[in-house]
CSV table of C-alpha atoms and ligand atoms in Angstrom, one decimal:
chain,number,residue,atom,x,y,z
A,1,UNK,CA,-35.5,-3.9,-62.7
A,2,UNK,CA,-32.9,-6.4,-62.0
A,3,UNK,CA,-33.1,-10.0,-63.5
A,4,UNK,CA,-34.1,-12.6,-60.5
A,5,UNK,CA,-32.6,-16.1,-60.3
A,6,UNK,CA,-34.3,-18.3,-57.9
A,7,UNK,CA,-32.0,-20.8,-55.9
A,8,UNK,CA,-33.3,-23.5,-53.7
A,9,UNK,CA,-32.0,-26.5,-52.1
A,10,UNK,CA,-34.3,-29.6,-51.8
A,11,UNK,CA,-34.1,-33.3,-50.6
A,12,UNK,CA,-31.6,-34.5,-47.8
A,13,UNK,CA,-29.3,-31.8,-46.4
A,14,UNK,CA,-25.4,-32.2,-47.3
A,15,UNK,CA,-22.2,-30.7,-46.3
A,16,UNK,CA,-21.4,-28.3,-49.5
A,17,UNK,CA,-24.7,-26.7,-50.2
A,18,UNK,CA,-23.7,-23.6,-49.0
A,19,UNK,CA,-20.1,-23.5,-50.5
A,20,UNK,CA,-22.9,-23.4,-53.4
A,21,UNK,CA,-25.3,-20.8,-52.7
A,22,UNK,CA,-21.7,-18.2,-52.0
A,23,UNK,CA,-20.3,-19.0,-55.1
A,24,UNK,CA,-23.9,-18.5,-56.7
A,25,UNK,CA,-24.3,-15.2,-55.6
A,26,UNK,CA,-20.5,-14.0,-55.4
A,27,UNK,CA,-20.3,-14.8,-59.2
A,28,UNK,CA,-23.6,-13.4,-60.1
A,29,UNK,CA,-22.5,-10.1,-58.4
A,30,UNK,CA,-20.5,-9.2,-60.8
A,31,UNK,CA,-23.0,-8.9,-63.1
A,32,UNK,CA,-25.1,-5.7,-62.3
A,33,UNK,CA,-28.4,-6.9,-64.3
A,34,UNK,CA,-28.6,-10.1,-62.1
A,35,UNK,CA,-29.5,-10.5,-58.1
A,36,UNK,CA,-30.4,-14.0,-56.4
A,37,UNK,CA,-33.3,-14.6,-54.6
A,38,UNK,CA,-33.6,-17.7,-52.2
A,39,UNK,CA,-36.3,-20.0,-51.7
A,40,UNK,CA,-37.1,-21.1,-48.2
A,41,UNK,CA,-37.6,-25.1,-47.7
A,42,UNK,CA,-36.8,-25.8,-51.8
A,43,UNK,CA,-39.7,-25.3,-53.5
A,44,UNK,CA,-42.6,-24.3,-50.5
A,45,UNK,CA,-40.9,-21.3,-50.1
A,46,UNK,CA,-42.6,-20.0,-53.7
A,47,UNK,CA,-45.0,-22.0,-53.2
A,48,UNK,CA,-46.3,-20.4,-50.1
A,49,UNK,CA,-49.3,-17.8,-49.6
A,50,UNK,CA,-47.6,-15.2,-48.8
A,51,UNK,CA,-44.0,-16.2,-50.2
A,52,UNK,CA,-40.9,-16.7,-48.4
A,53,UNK,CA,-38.1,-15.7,-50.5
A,54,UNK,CA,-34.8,-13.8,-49.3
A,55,UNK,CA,-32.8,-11.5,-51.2
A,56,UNK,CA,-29.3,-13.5,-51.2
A,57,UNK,CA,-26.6,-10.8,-51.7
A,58,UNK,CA,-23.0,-10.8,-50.5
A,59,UNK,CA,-23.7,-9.7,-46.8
A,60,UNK,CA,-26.0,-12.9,-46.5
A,61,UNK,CA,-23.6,-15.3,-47.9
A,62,UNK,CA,-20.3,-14.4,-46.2
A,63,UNK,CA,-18.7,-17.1,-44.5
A,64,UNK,CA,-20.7,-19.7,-45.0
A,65,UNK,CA,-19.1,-21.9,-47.1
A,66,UNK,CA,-17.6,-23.4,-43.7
A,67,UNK,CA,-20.9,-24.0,-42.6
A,68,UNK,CA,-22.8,-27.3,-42.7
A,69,UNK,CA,-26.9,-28.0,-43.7
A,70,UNK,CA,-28.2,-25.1,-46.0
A,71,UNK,CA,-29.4,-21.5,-45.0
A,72,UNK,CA,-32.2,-22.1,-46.7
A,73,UNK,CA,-34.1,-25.3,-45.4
A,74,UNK,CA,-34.5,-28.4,-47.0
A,75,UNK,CA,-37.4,-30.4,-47.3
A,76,UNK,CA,-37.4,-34.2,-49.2
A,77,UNK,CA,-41.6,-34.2,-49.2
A,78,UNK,CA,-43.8,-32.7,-51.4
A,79,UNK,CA,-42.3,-30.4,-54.5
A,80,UNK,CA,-44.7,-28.8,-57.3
A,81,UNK,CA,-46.2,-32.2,-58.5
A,82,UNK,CA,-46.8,-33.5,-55.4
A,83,UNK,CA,-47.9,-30.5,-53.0
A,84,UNK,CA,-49.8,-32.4,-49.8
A,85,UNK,CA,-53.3,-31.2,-49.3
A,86,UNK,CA,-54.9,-32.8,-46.5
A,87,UNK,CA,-58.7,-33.6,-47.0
A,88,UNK,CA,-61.5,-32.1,-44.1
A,89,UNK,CA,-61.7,-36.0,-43.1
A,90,UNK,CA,-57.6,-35.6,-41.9
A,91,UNK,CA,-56.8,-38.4,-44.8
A,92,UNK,CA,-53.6,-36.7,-47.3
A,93,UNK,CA,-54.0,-36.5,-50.8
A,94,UNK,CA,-51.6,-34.6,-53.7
A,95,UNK,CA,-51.8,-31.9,-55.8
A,96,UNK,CA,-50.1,-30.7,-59.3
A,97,UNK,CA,-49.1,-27.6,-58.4
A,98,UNK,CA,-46.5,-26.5,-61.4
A,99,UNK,CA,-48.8,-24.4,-63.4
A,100,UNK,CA,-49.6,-22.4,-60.3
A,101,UNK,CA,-46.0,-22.2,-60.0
A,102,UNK,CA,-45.2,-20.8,-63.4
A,103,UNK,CA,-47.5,-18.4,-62.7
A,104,UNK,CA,-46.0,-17.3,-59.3
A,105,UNK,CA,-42.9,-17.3,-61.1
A,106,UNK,CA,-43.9,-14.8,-63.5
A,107,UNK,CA,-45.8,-12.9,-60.7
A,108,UNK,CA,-42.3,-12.8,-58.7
A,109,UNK,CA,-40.3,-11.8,-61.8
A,110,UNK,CA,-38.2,-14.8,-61.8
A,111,UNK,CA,-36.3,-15.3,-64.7
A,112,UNK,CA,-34.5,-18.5,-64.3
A,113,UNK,CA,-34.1,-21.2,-61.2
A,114,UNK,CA,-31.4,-23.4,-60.3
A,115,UNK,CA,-32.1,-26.3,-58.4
A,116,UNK,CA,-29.6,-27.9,-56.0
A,117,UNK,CA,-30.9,-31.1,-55.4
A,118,UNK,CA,-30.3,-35.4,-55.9
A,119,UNK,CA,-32.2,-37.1,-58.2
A,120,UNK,CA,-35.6,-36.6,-56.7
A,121,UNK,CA,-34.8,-32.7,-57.1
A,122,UNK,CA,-33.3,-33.0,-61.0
A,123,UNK,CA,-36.7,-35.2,-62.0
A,124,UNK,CA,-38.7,-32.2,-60.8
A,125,UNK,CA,-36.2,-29.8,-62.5
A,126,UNK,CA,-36.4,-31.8,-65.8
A,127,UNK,CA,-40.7,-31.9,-65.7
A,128,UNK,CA,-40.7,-28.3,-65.3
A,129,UNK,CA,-37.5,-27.8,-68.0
A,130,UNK,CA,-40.2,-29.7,-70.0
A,131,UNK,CA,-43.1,-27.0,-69.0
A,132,UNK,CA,-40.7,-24.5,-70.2
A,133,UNK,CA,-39.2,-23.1,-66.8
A,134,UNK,CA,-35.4,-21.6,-67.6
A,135,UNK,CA,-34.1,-24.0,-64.8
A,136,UNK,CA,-30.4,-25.4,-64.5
A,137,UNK,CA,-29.4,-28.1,-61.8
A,138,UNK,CA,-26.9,-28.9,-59.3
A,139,UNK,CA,-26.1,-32.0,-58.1
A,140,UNK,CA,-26.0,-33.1,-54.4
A,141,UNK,CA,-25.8,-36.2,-52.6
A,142,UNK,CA,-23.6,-37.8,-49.9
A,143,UNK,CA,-24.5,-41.3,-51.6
A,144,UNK,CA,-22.8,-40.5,-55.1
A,145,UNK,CA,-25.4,-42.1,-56.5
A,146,UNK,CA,-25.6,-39.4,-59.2
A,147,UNK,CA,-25.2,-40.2,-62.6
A,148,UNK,CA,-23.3,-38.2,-64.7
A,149,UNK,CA,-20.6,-36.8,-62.8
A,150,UNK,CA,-17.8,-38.5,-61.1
A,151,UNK,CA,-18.6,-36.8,-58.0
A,152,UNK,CA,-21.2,-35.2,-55.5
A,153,UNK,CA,-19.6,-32.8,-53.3
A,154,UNK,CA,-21.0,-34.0,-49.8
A,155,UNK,CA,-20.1,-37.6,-50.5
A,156,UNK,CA,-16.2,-37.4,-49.4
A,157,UNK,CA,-17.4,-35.3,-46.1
A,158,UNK,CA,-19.6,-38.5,-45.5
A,159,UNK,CA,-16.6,-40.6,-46.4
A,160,UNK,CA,-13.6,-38.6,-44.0
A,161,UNK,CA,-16.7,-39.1,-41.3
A,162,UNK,CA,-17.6,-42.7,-41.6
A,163,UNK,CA,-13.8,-43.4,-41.7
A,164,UNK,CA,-13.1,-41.5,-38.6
A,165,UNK,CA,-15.5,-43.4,-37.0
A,166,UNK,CA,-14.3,-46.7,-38.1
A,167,UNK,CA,-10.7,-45.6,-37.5
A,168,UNK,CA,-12.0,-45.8,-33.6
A,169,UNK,CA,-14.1,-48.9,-34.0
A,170,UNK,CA,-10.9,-50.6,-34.9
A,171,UNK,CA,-9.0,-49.7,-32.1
A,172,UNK,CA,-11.7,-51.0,-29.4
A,173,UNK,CA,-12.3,-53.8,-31.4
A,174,UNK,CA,-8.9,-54.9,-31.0
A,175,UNK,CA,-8.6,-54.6,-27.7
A,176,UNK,CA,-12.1,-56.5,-26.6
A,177,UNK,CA,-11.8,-59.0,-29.7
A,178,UNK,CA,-14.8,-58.2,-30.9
A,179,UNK,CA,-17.2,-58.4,-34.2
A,180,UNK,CA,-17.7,-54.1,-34.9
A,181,UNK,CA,-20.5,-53.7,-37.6
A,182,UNK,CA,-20.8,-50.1,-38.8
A,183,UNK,CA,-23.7,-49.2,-40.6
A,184,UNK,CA,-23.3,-46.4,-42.9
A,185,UNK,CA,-25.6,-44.2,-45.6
A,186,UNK,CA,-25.9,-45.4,-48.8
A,187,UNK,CA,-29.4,-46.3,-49.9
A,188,UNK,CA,-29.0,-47.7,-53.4
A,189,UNK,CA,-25.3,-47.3,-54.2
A,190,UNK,CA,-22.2,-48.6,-51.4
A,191,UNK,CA,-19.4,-46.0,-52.3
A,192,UNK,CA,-19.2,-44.9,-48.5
A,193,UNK,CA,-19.2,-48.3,-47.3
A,194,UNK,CA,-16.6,-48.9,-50.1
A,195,UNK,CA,-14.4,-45.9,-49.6
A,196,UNK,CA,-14.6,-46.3,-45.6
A,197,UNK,CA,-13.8,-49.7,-45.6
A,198,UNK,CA,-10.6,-49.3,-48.1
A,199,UNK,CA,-9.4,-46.3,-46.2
A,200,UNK,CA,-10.2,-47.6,-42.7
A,201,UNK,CA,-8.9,-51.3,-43.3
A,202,UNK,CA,-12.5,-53.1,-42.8
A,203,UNK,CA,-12.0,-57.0,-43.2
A,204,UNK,CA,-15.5,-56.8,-44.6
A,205,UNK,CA,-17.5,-54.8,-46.9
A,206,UNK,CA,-21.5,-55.2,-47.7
A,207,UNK,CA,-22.7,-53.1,-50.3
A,208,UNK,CA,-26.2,-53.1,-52.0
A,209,UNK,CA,-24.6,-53.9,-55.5
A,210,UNK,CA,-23.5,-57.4,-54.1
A,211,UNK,CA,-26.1,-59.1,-52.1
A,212,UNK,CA,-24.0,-61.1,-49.5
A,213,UNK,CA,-23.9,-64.5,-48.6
A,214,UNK,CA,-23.7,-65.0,-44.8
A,215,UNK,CA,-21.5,-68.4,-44.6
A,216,UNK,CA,-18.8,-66.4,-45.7
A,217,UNK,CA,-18.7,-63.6,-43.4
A,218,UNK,CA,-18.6,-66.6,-41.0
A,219,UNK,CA,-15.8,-68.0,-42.7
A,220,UNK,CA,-13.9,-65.2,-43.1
A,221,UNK,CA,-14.5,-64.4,-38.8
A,222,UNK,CA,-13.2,-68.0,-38.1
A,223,UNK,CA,-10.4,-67.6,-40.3
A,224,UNK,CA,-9.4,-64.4,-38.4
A,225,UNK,CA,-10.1,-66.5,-35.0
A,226,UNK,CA,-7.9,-69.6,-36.1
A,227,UNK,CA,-5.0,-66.9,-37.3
A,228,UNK,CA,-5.1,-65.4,-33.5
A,229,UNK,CA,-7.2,-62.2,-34.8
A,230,UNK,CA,-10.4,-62.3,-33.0
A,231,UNK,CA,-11.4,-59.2,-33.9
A,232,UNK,CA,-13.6,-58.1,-37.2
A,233,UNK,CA,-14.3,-54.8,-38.9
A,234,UNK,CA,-17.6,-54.7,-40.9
A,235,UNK,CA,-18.6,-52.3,-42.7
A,236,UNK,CA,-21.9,-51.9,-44.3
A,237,UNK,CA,-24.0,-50.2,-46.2
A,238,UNK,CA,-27.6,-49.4,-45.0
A,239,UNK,CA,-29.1,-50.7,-48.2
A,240,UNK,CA,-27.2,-54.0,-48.1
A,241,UNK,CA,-29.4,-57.3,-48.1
A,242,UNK,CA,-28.5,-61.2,-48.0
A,243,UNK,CA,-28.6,-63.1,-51.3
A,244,UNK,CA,-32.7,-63.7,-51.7
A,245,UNK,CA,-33.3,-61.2,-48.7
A,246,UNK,CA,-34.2,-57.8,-48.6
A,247,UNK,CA,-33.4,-54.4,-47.6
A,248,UNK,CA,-34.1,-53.6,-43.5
A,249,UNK,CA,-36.6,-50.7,-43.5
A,250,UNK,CA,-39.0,-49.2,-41.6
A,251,UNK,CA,-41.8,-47.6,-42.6
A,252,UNK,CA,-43.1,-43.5,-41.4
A,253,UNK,CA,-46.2,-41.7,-42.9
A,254,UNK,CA,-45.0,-38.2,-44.5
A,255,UNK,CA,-48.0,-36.3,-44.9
A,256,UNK,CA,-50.5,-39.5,-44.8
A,257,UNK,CA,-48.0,-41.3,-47.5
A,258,UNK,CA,-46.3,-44.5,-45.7
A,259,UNK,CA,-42.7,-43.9,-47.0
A,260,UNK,CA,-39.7,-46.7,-46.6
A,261,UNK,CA,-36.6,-45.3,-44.7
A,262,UNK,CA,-33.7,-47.8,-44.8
A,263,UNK,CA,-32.3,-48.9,-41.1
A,264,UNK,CA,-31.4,-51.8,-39.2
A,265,UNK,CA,-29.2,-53.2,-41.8
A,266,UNK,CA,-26.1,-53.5,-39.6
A,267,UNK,CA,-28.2,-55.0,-36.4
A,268,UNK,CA,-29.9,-57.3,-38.6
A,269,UNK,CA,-26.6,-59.0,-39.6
A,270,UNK,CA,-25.6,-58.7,-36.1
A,271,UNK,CA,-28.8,-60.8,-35.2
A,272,UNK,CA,-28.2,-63.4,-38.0
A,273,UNK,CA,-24.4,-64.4,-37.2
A,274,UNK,CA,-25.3,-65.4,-33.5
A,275,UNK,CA,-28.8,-67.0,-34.8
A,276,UNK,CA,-25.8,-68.6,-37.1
A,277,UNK,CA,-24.0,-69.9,-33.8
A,278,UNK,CA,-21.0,-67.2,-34.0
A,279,UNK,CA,-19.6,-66.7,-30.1
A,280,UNK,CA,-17.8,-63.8,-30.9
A,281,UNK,CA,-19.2,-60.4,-29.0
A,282,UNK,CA,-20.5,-58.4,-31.6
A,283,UNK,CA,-21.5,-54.5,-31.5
A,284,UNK,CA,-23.5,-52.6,-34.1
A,285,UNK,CA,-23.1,-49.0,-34.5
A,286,UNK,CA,-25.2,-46.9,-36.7
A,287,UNK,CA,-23.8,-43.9,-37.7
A,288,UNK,CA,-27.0,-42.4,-39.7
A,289,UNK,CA,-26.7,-38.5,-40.1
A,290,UNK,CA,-23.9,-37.9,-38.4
A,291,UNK,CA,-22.7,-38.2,-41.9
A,292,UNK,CA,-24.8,-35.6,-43.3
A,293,UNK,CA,-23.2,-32.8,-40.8
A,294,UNK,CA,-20.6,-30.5,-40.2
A,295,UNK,CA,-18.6,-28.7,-42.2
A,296,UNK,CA,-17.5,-29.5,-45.7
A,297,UNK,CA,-13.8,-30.9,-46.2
A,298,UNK,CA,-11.4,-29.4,-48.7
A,299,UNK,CA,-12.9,-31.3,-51.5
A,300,UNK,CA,-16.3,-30.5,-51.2
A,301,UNK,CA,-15.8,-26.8,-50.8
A,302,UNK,CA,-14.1,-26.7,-54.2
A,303,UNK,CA,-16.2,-28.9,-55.7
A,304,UNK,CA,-19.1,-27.1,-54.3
A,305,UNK,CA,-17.8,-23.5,-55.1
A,306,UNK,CA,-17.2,-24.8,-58.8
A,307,UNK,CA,-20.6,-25.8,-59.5
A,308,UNK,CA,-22.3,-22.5,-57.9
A,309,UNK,CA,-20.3,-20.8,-60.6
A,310,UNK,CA,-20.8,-23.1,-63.6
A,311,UNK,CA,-24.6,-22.9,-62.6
A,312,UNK,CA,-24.7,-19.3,-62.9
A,313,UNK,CA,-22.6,-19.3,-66.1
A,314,UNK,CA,-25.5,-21.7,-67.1
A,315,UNK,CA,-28.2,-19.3,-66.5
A,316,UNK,CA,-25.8,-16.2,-68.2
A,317,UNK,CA,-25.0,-18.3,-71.5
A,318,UNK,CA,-29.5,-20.0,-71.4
A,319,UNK,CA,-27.9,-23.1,-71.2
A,320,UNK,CA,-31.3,-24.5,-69.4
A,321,UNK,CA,-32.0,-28.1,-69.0
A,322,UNK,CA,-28.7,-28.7,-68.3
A,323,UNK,CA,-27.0,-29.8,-64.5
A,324,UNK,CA,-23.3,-28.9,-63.9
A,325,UNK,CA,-20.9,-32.4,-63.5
A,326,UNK,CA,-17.7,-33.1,-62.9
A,327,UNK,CA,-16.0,-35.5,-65.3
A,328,UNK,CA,-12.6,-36.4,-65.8
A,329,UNK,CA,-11.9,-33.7,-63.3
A,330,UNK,CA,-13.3,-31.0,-65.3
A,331,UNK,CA,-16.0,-28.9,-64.6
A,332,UNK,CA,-18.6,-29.1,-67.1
A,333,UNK,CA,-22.6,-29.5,-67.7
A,334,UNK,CA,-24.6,-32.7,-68.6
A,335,UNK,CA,-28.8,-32.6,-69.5
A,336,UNK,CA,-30.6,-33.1,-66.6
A,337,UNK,CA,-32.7,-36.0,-68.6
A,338,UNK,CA,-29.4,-38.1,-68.8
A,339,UNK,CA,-28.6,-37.6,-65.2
A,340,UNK,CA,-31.9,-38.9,-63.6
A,341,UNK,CA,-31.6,-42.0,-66.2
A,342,UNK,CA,-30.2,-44.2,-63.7
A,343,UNK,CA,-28.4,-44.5,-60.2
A,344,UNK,CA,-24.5,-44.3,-59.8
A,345,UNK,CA,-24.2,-48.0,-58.6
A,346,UNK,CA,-20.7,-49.2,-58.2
A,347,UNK,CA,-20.1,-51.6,-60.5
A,348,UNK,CA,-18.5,-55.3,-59.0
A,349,UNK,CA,-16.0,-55.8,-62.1
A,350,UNK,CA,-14.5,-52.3,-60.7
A,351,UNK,CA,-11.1,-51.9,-60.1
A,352,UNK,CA,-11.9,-49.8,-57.3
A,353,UNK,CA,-14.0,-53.7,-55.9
A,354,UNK,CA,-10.7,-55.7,-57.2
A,355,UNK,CA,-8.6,-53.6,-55.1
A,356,UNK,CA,-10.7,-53.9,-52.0
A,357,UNK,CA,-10.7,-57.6,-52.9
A,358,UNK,CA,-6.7,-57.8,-53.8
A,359,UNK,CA,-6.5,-56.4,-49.9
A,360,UNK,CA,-8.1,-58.9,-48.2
A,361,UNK,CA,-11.6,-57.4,-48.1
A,362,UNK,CA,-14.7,-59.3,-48.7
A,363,UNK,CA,-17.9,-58.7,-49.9
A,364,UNK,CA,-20.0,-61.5,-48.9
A,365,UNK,CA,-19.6,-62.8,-52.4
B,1,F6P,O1,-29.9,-39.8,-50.0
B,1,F6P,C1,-29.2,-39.4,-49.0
B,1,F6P,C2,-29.6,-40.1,-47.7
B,1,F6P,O2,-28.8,-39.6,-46.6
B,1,F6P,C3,-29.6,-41.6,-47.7
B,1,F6P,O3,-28.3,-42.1,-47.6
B,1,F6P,C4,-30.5,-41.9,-46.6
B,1,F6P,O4,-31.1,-43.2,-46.8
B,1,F6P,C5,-31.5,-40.9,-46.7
B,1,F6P,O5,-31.0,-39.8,-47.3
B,1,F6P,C6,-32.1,-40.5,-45.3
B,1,F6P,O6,-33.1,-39.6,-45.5
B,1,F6P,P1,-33.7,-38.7,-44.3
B,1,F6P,O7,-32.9,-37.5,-44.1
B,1,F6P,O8,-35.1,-38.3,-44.8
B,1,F6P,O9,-33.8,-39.6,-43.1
């Protein structure tokens, strides 16, 4: 009998994942001992009574590295730790599954997983890399809010989007003099609203990393109306707050837990420059997960494709514990542990922020 790798793709879908799963099971075809087996929905596809696994071979996987989403399903609730059980009285409450898991896993003949995930997916993959499970991890995330590599691949899809749209923001801007806010992802880290306002020539940048300052977003709007430039490009991150604010969420129960979902970010600064006494129309525009969609650029299929085959080349050499990175443009492998340390937050001394600065972009700062 063939060895089986289990693959599975949790948390928030992003353009790349299934660059990852061809490369997966394109390299582990050429060993004849191996075949990949795919969990539906991350982990609840193992999880489930009966299963839902599918053989992955190289019929299934053709073509779909152009592909957005994953083949799989995604889920971002639950996972072995936390599996939702919901009482008789309808309240929710959680179970540990992971030892039922191990068990299952054995049951299945699963001899090693890798988990392609952000870093809600690698703190599971660590606790059960703890519990012993063979289990190697890949890392996803349009936010780039990963630690330990330079790069997620979904994040410059997200980035050639959100500059695309701000590209057309610009232009009707311009021509009604107007105040465009674009909201963009980026929950705890601002590298799209970073990237998109470099590349797409924002006049302002708001990022979680630098709370901002509202008097001088309006100074830096009257400077551009005194200069004969009515018009203003904002660009901000969905996770950006005022100096002694706080984040805009709202709140949705997920399986009788109240989780926070960031929103309103963009239309909350909207609301406080005219409660400020700014005449200027203004328009917000949330872009949300238009981001998220589509097909992979250039960069993110080879980024993608590169991982899927370091993964496997993890699994082959029993390097577990350990997620593939990118560093210093080389494709190499990190421990989980480190990864999931931290968040990826861009850091305000950057050059990367000097150069946005040196261009005439602000941050609120
Ligand atoms: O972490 C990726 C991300 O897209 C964040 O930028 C965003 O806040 C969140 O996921 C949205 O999650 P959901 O898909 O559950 O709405």
């Amino acid at each position: 009998m063939k060895k089986r790798c289990l693959v599975l793709t949790g948390g928030g879908d992003c353009p790349g994942l299934n660059a990852v799963l061809r490369a997966i099971v394109k390299r582990a075809s050429l060993e004849e001992d191996w075949e990949i087996i795919g969990s539906i929905d991350a982990f609840n596809g193992i999880l489930k009574e009966p299963t839902e696994l599918v053989l992955l071979d190289n019929e299934r996987i053709a073509g779909i590295h152009v592909k957005g989403g994953t083949i799989l399903g995604t889920t971002n609730k639950g996972g072995p730790f936390n599996w939702p059980v919901k009482n008789a009285d309808g309240s929710w409450t959680t179970r540990d599954r992971s030892d039922e898991l191990i068990e299952i896993l054995e049951r299945e003949g699963i001899n090693a997983i890798i988990n392609i995930g952000g870093d809600g997916s690698q703190a599971i993959s660590q606790t059960l890399f703890e519990k012993g499970v063979n289990i190697v991890g890949v890392p996803k995330t349009i936010d780039n809010d990963l630690m330990s590599t330079d790069y997620t691949f979904g994040f410059q899809t997200a980035v050639e989007i959100a500059t695309d749209a701000l590209d057309k923001l610009v232009t009707t801007a311009a021509s009604h003099h107007r105040i465009m806010i674009l909201e963009v992802m980026g929950r705890e880290a601002g590298w799209i609203a970073l990237y998109t306002a470099i590349s797409g020539g924002a006049e302002v940048c708001l990022i979680p990393e630098i709370p901002y300052n509202l008097n001088e977003i309006i100074a830096k709007i009257e400077e551009r109306t005194a200069s004969g430039k009515g018009f203003v490009n904002i660009v901000i991150a969905e996770g950006a707050y005022p100096v002694g604010g706080e984040m805009s969420t709202f709140r949705i129960n997920v399986a009788g837990k109240g989780k926070e979902y960031l929103q309103g970010a963009g239309n909350k600064l909207a609301a406080d420059l005219k409660a400020a006494g700014v005449k200027t129309d203004i328009r917000a525009t949330i872009l949300g997960h238009i981001q998220r969609g589509g097909s992979p650029c250039v960069f993110d299929r080879m980024l993608a494709t590169q991982f899927g085959v370091k993964a496997f080349e993890l699994v082959l050499d029993n390097k577990f514990g350990q997620m593939v990175a990118f560093i210093d443009n080389d494709i190499t492998d990190v421990t989980i542990k480190e990864a999931i340390i931290n968040f990826n937050l861009v850091d305000p001394d950057s050059y990367l922020v000097h150069t946005a600065k040196s261009i005439g972009i602000i941050f609120g700062d």
